[in-house]
Amino acid sequence: MLQDILSRYSRNRTCLVMILQDVQTELGYLAEESLAEIARHLSMPVAHVHSVATFYNVFSLEPRGEHLVRVCLGTACHVRQASLILDTALRELGVSDGGTTKDRKVTVQSVGCVGACAIGPVVEVDEVHHGHMTVPKMSRLLRGFVANKEVAT
Ligand code: FES
């Protein structure tokens, strides 16, 4: 699978981010072995590939859960108690920031501004914004995952 992705790109170093995006999308995460193989393909140090992979928070070096919950901690959300919402999600799911539940259902990650400040605090679930988030709404949303149901926020 990784070789299929690499075969779509030249060995030009400018392809690095596009390759990382494809690997993230198609394999679900960027394994250390994948980073090493990408570095070989582009003839660049693996440390450089690793630093790019860890710079952008769209990339993950660990397998992510079925659902990705991103809690915005940008300034506009932060001043509206976003950290309490993040704490609620982490506590209720028993994970640390960036962690995934044991059943691999949900990954929770804090992020910078997701570009929807007017409806902050914002939580993004599988790329869908949920605005005006509160602690009770966050709890309801998470219970929906546990019960495998869509929950309107
Ligand atoms: S600061 Fe949260 S959406 Fe902009």
XYZ file of N, CA, C and O and ligand atoms in Angstrom:
616
model
N 0.828 -1.203 0.000
C 0.000 0.000 0.000
C 0.870 1.264 0.000
O 0.636 2.175 -0.776
N 1.887 1.313 0.895
C 2.770 2.473 0.926
C 3.510 2.606 -0.407
O 3.651 3.721 -0.937
N 3.946 1.466 -0.936
C 4.655 1.509 -2.226
C 3.745 2.052 -3.327
O 4.205 2.767 -4.219
N 2.456 1.718 -3.273
C 1.500 2.246 -4.262
C 1.450 3.774 -4.178
O 1.428 4.467 -5.184
N 1.430 4.278 -2.958
C 1.382 5.737 -2.771
C 2.672 6.372 -3.303
O 2.627 7.335 -4.064
N 3.806 5.794 -2.921
C 5.086 6.368 -3.357
C 5.232 6.331 -4.877
O 5.810 7.245 -5.463
N 4.667 5.305 -5.502
C 4.809 5.186 -6.957
C 4.057 6.300 -7.700
O 4.317 6.558 -8.864
N 3.150 6.965 -6.994
C 2.398 8.062 -7.621
C 3.189 9.376 -7.638
O 2.758 10.352 -8.234
N 4.297 9.397 -6.907
C 5.047 10.653 -6.772
C 6.473 10.509 -7.289
O 7.079 9.444 -7.174
N 6.998 11.613 -7.781
C 8.402 11.633 -8.181
C 9.239 11.640 -6.900
O 8.693 11.715 -5.792
N 10.512 11.594 -7.063
C 11.402 11.604 -5.893
C 11.773 13.032 -5.489
O 12.759 13.262 -4.814
N 10.955 13.981 -5.920
C 11.194 15.391 -5.615
C 10.776 15.679 -4.160
O 9.662 15.353 -3.745
N 11.648 16.321 -3.430
C 11.390 16.614 -2.009
C 10.141 17.464 -1.785
O 9.570 17.443 -0.705
N 9.744 18.217 -2.802
C 8.555 19.061 -2.639
C 7.273 18.213 -2.530
O 6.226 18.743 -2.213
N 7.392 16.930 -2.794
C 6.224 16.041 -2.710
C 5.965 15.555 -1.283
O 4.956 14.876 -1.027
N 6.857 15.893 -0.356
C 6.773 15.318 0.986
C 5.395 15.467 1.633
O 4.805 14.483 2.074
N 4.870 16.681 1.695
C 3.597 16.879 2.408
C 2.459 16.130 1.710
O 1.610 15.514 2.377
N 2.473 16.123 0.383
C 1.417 15.400 -0.349
C 1.488 13.903 -0.075
O 0.462 13.241 0.104
N 2.705 13.374 -0.008
C 2.856 11.949 0.304
C 2.352 11.671 1.719
O 1.598 10.724 1.953
N 2.739 12.529 2.659
C 2.290 12.339 4.046
C 0.766 12.390 4.129
O 0.146 11.589 4.842
N 0.155 13.309 3.373
C -1.316 13.404 3.381
C -1.946 12.108 2.859
O -2.913 11.610 3.434
N -1.400 11.583 1.773
C -1.963 10.348 1.210
C -1.798 9.174 2.168
O -2.709 8.362 2.335
N -0.628 9.099 2.802
C -0.398 7.990 3.737
C -1.349 8.116 4.926
O -1.976 7.135 5.349
N -1.496 9.351 5.437
C -2.415 9.564 6.564
C -3.837 9.150 6.186
O -4.519 8.459 6.933
N -4.267 9.548 4.998
C -5.626 9.249 4.559
C -5.822 7.756 4.295
O -6.808 7.163 4.742
N -4.876 7.168 3.599
C -5.079 5.782 3.168
C -4.686 4.736 4.213
O -5.269 3.659 4.253
N -3.694 5.049 5.037
C -3.274 4.067 6.042
C -3.754 4.436 7.445
O -3.606 3.655 8.371
N -4.285 5.645 7.598
C -4.863 6.036 8.889
C -3.885 6.704 9.831
O -4.289 7.372 10.771
N -2.594 6.505 9.630
C -1.589 7.158 10.463
C -0.227 6.999 9.814
O -0.085 6.276 8.820
N 0.752 7.683 10.395
C 2.104 7.659 9.847
C 2.994 6.816 10.765
O 3.496 7.311 11.774
N 3.134 5.562 10.429
C 3.980 4.671 11.230
C 5.442 5.059 11.033
O 5.814 5.596 9.990
N 6.263 4.760 12.035
C 7.701 5.068 11.940
C 8.311 4.426 10.698
O 9.142 5.037 10.022
N 7.880 3.195 10.378
C 8.425 2.508 9.194
C 8.039 3.258 7.918
O 8.808 3.314 6.965
N 6.837 3.826 7.906
C 6.396 4.592 6.736
C 7.267 5.835 6.569
O 7.675 6.174 5.454
N 7.549 6.508 7.688
C 8.377 7.719 7.616
C 9.762 7.377 7.083
O 10.320 8.108 6.251
N 10.305 6.254 7.527
C 11.630 5.838 7.061
C 11.607 5.544 5.565
O 12.523 5.928 4.829
N 10.538 4.893 5.110
C 10.426 4.550 3.690
C 10.256 5.810 2.834
O 10.823 5.932 1.754
N 9.481 6.752 3.338
C 9.288 8.027 2.625
C 10.628 8.767 2.532
O 10.987 9.314 1.493
N 11.373 8.761 3.636
C 12.685 9.427 3.652
C 13.606 8.802 2.611
O 14.304 9.514 1.877
N 13.577 7.466 2.529
C 14.411 6.774 1.513
C 13.969 7.183 0.113
O 14.788 7.494 -0.739
N 12.656 7.201 -0.116
C 12.118 7.540 -1.437
C 12.558 8.935 -1.865
O 12.883 9.155 -3.031
N 12.575 9.865 -0.923
C 12.900 11.258 -1.253
C 14.371 11.604 -0.994
O 14.766 12.767 -1.147
N 15.130 10.610 -0.583
C 16.559 10.819 -0.273
C 16.760 11.999 0.678
O 17.512 12.940 0.409
N 16.029 11.953 1.765
C 16.197 12.997 2.787
C 16.292 12.340 4.160
O 15.863 11.187 4.323
N 16.837 13.051 5.131
C 16.964 12.458 6.467
C 15.592 12.141 7.073
O 14.650 12.939 6.929
N 15.486 11.009 7.716
C 14.211 10.630 8.333
C 13.816 11.654 9.408
O 12.625 11.897 9.634
N 14.819 12.299 10.026
C 14.521 13.313 11.051
C 13.738 14.476 10.438
O 12.848 15.050 11.081
N 14.030 14.803 9.190
C 13.293 15.892 8.539
C 11.853 15.466 8.267
O 10.908 16.229 8.521
N 11.677 14.250 7.779
C 10.317 13.743 7.517
C 9.534 13.713 8.832
O 8.378 14.139 8.897
N 10.191 13.261 9.876
C 9.557 13.191 11.194
C 9.155 14.586 11.681
O 8.051 14.781 12.204
N 10.025 15.567 11.484
C 9.707 16.916 11.973
C 8.523 17.518 11.212
O 7.694 18.205 11.803
N 8.412 17.235 9.923
C 7.252 17.733 9.162
C 5.983 16.995 9.633
O 4.936 17.605 9.842
N 6.112 15.694 9.836
C 4.954 14.891 10.252
C 4.433 15.320 11.623
O 3.236 15.223 11.892
N 5.314 15.795 12.487
C 4.864 16.201 13.821
C 4.510 17.687 13.882
O 3.868 18.125 14.832
N 4.888 18.447 12.865
C 4.577 19.886 12.864
C 3.086 20.125 12.611
O 2.460 20.956 13.254
N 2.518 19.398 11.679
C 1.107 19.604 11.310
C 0.216 18.671 12.125
O 0.429 17.460 12.122
N -0.803 19.243 12.768
C -1.618 18.353 13.601
C -2.649 17.540 12.822
O -3.394 16.769 13.404
N -2.664 17.681 11.497
C -3.531 16.778 10.716
C -2.885 15.396 10.617
O -3.549 14.436 10.261
N -1.592 15.329 10.944
C -0.919 14.039 10.866
C -0.864 13.389 12.244
O -0.756 14.072 13.255
N -0.920 12.076 12.235
C -0.838 11.345 13.484
C 0.178 10.221 13.350
O 0.168 9.484 12.357
N 1.032 10.077 14.351
C 2.020 8.996 14.339
C 1.462 7.738 14.996
O 2.123 6.708 15.031
N 0.257 7.846 15.527
C -0.400 6.700 16.169
C -1.696 6.429 15.422
O -2.297 7.359 14.892
N -2.151 5.177 15.417
C -3.443 4.905 14.785
C -4.537 5.712 15.482
O -4.555 5.803 16.714
N -5.405 6.316 14.697
C -6.494 7.100 15.278
C -7.733 6.233 15.435
O -7.880 5.214 14.785
N -8.641 6.746 16.262
C -9.896 6.045 16.450
C -10.804 6.231 15.239
O -10.524 7.014 14.340
N -11.913 5.515 15.288
C -12.913 5.597 14.220
C -13.414 7.034 14.070
O -13.711 7.483 12.978
N -13.512 7.738 15.191
C -13.961 9.135 15.186
C -12.855 10.034 15.738
O -12.193 9.675 16.702
N -12.717 11.200 15.130
C -11.722 12.166 15.601
C -12.436 13.381 16.177
O -13.181 14.077 15.469
N -12.250 13.600 17.463
C -12.842 14.744 18.159
C -11.736 15.755 18.395
O -10.754 15.466 19.088
N -11.866 16.919 17.791
C -10.850 17.953 17.929
C -11.456 19.122 18.688
O -12.449 19.702 18.254
N -10.864 19.456 19.806
C -11.364 20.552 20.638
C -10.493 21.768 20.382
O -9.279 21.737 20.612
N -11.103 22.837 19.911
C -10.349 24.047 19.599
C -9.945 24.775 20.873
O -10.782 25.058 21.728
N -8.668 25.055 20.974
C -8.160 25.842 22.105
C -7.587 27.172 21.616
O -6.764 27.783 22.281
N -8.011 27.595 20.417
C -7.595 28.905 19.918
C -8.100 29.994 20.851
O -8.957 29.738 21.706
N -7.605 31.187 20.689
C -7.903 32.270 21.646
C -9.397 32.504 21.841
O -9.880 32.570 22.980
N -10.153 32.610 20.742
C -11.595 32.911 20.853
C -12.331 31.806 21.605
O -13.304 32.066 22.323
N -11.906 30.575 21.440
C -12.541 29.460 22.158
C -11.996 29.359 23.581
O -12.743 29.081 24.525
N -10.706 29.617 23.720
C -10.080 29.534 25.043
C -10.767 30.469 26.046
O -11.033 30.075 27.183
N -11.067 31.696 25.602
C -11.701 32.644 26.531
C -13.151 32.264 26.832
O -13.769 32.834 27.718
N -13.677 31.304 26.106
C -15.046 30.812 26.365
C -15.003 29.410 26.982
O -15.860 28.580 26.701
N -13.991 29.160 27.769
C -13.916 27.938 28.576
C -13.655 26.651 27.786
O -14.058 25.567 28.207
N -12.979 26.756 26.669
C -12.719 25.555 25.866
C -11.906 24.502 26.624
O -12.084 23.304 26.402
N -11.049 24.963 27.540
C -10.226 23.972 28.245
C -11.084 23.085 29.149
O -10.763 21.911 29.358
N -12.206 23.628 29.665
C -13.112 22.788 30.469
C -13.761 21.715 29.596
O -13.988 20.583 30.026
N -14.050 22.086 28.361
C -14.660 21.136 27.416
C -13.657 20.033 27.075
O -13.994 18.849 27.065
N -12.405 20.446 26.851
C -11.367 19.447 26.570
C -11.199 18.524 27.778
O -11.177 17.298 27.628
N -11.120 19.101 28.977
C -10.958 18.285 30.193
C -12.092 17.283 30.322
O -11.883 16.140 30.710
N -13.305 17.726 30.006
C -14.470 16.827 30.087
C -14.292 15.651 29.141
O -14.497 14.487 29.523
N -13.914 15.936 27.907
C -13.747 14.868 26.918
C -12.657 13.887 27.363
O -12.851 12.669 27.310
N -11.543 14.424 27.838
C -10.430 13.552 28.236
C -10.819 12.701 29.441
O -10.550 11.491 29.475
N -11.479 13.337 30.407
C -11.865 12.614 31.620
C -12.899 11.531 31.307
O -12.774 10.389 31.711
N -13.928 11.901 30.542
C -15.003 10.940 30.285
C -14.547 9.766 29.423
O -15.076 8.668 29.535
N -13.581 10.004 28.551
C -13.106 8.902 27.695
C -11.872 8.209 28.262
O -11.435 7.178 27.745
N -11.303 8.806 29.319
C -10.143 8.168 29.960
C -8.906 8.168 29.079
O -8.158 7.190 29.035
N -8.700 9.264 28.350
C -7.519 9.359 27.484
C -6.780 10.663 27.786
O -7.322 11.552 28.435
N -5.562 10.755 27.306
C -4.848 12.027 27.390
C -4.964 12.716 26.037
O -5.398 12.099 25.056
N -4.577 13.979 25.996
C -4.693 14.753 24.755
C -3.943 14.039 23.627
O -2.771 13.693 23.778
N -4.633 13.811 22.529
C -4.039 13.086 21.399
C -4.249 11.581 21.493
O -3.890 10.841 20.582
N -4.837 11.149 22.608
C -5.002 9.705 22.837
C -6.274 9.131 22.224
O -7.188 9.847 21.833
N -6.291 7.809 22.169
C -7.404 7.072 21.570
C -7.955 6.097 22.598
O -7.182 5.492 23.355
N -9.271 5.952 22.622
C -9.881 5.011 23.567
C -9.413 3.588 23.257
O -9.038 3.283 22.124
N -9.457 2.735 24.273
C -8.965 1.357 24.103
C -9.711 0.607 23.005
O -9.130 -0.236 22.333
N -10.997 0.935 22.825
C -11.771 0.235 21.782
C -11.540 0.855 20.399
O -12.187 0.477 19.435
N -10.632 1.808 20.345
C -10.268 2.489 19.082
C -11.451 3.212 18.433
O -11.492 3.424 17.228
N -12.394 3.620 19.257
C -13.559 4.304 18.717
C -13.330 5.803 18.563
O -13.749 6.389 17.581
N -12.675 6.421 19.542
C -12.566 7.881 19.548
C -11.138 8.335 19.880
O -10.527 7.836 20.822
N -10.656 9.292 19.102
C -9.403 9.984 19.410
C -9.766 11.420 19.758
O -10.598 12.027 19.076
N -9.166 11.943 20.813
C -9.427 13.330 21.225
C -8.130 14.119 21.105
O -7.077 13.669 21.562
N -8.253 15.277 20.491
C -7.055 16.075 20.237
C -7.384 17.556 20.412
O -8.410 18.014 19.916
N -6.530 18.291 21.106
C -6.707 19.741 21.151
C -6.034 20.327 19.919
O -5.017 19.798 19.460
N -6.620 21.376 19.392
C -6.061 21.999 18.186
C -6.125 23.521 18.323
O -6.842 24.051 19.168
N -5.410 24.198 17.439
C -5.494 25.650 17.360
C -6.758 26.025 16.598
O -7.559 25.153 16.236
N -6.935 27.276 16.342
C -8.162 27.786 15.707
C -8.567 26.958 14.478
O -7.760 26.697 13.597
N -9.827 26.544 14.465
C -10.347 25.775 13.319
C -11.140 26.674 12.373
O -11.825 26.196 11.471
N -11.071 27.990 12.596
C -11.658 28.943 11.656
C -13.150 29.173 11.814
O -13.811 29.591 10.863
N -13.671 28.897 13.000
C -15.103 29.117 13.209
C -15.318 29.880 14.516
O -16.230 29.588 15.294
N -14.489 30.875 14.741
C -14.463 31.596 16.027
C -15.825 32.148 16.432
O -16.153 32.192 17.618
N -16.624 32.583 15.462
C -17.907 33.211 15.786
C -18.852 32.265 16.523
O -19.743 32.717 17.240
N -18.657 30.961 16.349
C -19.550 30.018 17.029
C -18.829 29.279 18.155
O -19.267 28.227 18.615
N -17.713 29.860 18.619
C -16.942 29.210 19.680
C -17.676 29.181 20.996
O -18.593 29.980 21.202
N -17.270 28.280 21.856
C -16.212 27.294 21.649
C -16.638 26.194 20.670
O -17.798 25.798 20.659
N -15.676 25.753 19.893
C -15.970 24.813 18.817
C -15.303 23.466 19.066
O -14.151 23.397 19.470
N -16.076 22.419 18.808
C -15.530 21.065 18.789
C -15.815 20.514 17.406
O -16.934 20.652 16.898
N -14.802 19.945 16.809
C -14.959 19.383 15.470
C -14.990 17.866 15.614
O -14.106 17.286 16.224
N -16.036 17.263 15.087
C -16.144 15.806 15.135
C -16.149 15.294 13.707
O -17.062 15.618 12.932
N -15.157 14.534 13.353
C -15.034 14.012 11.986
C -15.252 15.134 10.963
O -16.030 14.995 10.019
N -14.581 16.247 11.224
C -14.559 17.413 10.328
C -15.865 18.214 10.297
O -16.041 19.091 9.459
N -16.808 17.905 11.176
C -18.044 18.693 11.271
C -17.943 19.571 12.520
O -17.666 19.069 13.617
N -18.170 20.869 12.343
C -18.092 21.790 13.480
C -19.340 21.706 14.351
O -20.459 21.703 13.836
N -19.132 21.671 15.651
C -20.226 21.774 16.619
C -19.915 23.024 17.440
O -18.951 23.033 18.209
N -20.730 24.065 17.235
C -20.451 25.337 17.866
C -21.179 25.532 19.182
O -22.006 24.709 19.570
N -20.824 26.668 19.855
C -21.416 27.021 21.144
C -21.381 25.820 22.088
O -22.372 25.516 22.770
N -20.258 25.126 22.086
C -20.129 23.908 22.889
C -20.115 24.260 24.372
O -19.611 25.309 24.776
N -20.699 23.374 25.145
C -20.689 23.504 26.602
C -20.269 22.149 27.172
O -20.252 21.141 26.448
N -19.993 22.132 28.456
C -19.613 20.866 29.088
C -20.750 19.842 28.978
O -20.523 18.700 28.563
N -22.011 20.210 29.302
C -23.090 19.209 29.159
C -23.266 18.731 27.710
O -23.511 17.549 27.462
N -23.127 19.646 26.734
C -23.257 19.233 25.326
C -22.131 18.283 24.936
O -22.344 17.322 24.202
N -20.939 18.552 25.446
C -19.799 17.664 25.151
C -20.067 16.276 25.707
O -19.844 15.269 25.035
N -20.581 16.221 26.922
C -20.883 14.921 27.540
C -21.915 14.167 26.719
O -21.789 12.962 26.496
N -22.938 14.893 26.254
C -23.991 14.261 25.443
C -23.412 13.701 24.140
O -23.733 12.595 23.733
N -22.562 14.499 23.527
C -21.931 14.092 22.271
C -21.114 12.807 22.477
O -21.201 11.863 21.688
N -20.376 12.760 23.567
C -19.538 11.587 23.832
C -20.388 10.360 24.155
O -20.069 9.253 23.726
N -21.476 10.572 24.876
C -22.366 9.433 25.171
C -22.924 8.857 23.882
O -23.146 7.673 23.758
N -23.134 9.730 22.883
C -23.604 9.283 21.575
C -22.610 8.336 20.927
O -22.990 7.327 20.352
N -21.317 8.624 21.082
C -20.303 7.736 20.515
C -20.321 6.386 21.207
O -20.233 5.353 20.580
N -20.423 6.458 22.524
C -20.412 5.216 23.292
C -21.607 4.358 22.897
O -21.501 3.146 22.719
N -22.763 5.018 22.674
C -23.972 4.277 22.295
C -24.045 4.083 20.786
O -24.991 3.497 20.282
N -23.047 4.608 20.067
C -23.021 4.491 18.609
C -24.167 5.228 17.915
O -24.721 4.760 16.939
N -24.541 6.374 18.472
C -25.642 7.138 17.894
C -25.178 8.531 17.538
O -24.317 9.092 18.191
N -25.792 9.091 16.533
C -25.559 10.496 16.189
C -26.296 11.336 17.217
O -27.434 11.031 17.574
N -25.661 12.371 17.713
C -26.312 13.242 18.696
C -26.296 14.660 18.161
O -25.260 15.169 17.758
N -27.458 15.289 18.128
C -27.542 16.677 17.688
C -27.020 17.564 18.812
O -27.350 17.328 19.976
N -26.211 18.566 18.476
C -25.708 19.449 19.527
C -26.311 20.805 19.422
O -26.527 21.506 18.761
S -10.408 30.067 18.166
Fe -11.687 28.323 18.071
S -12.536 28.447 16.105
Fe -11.178 30.135 16.172
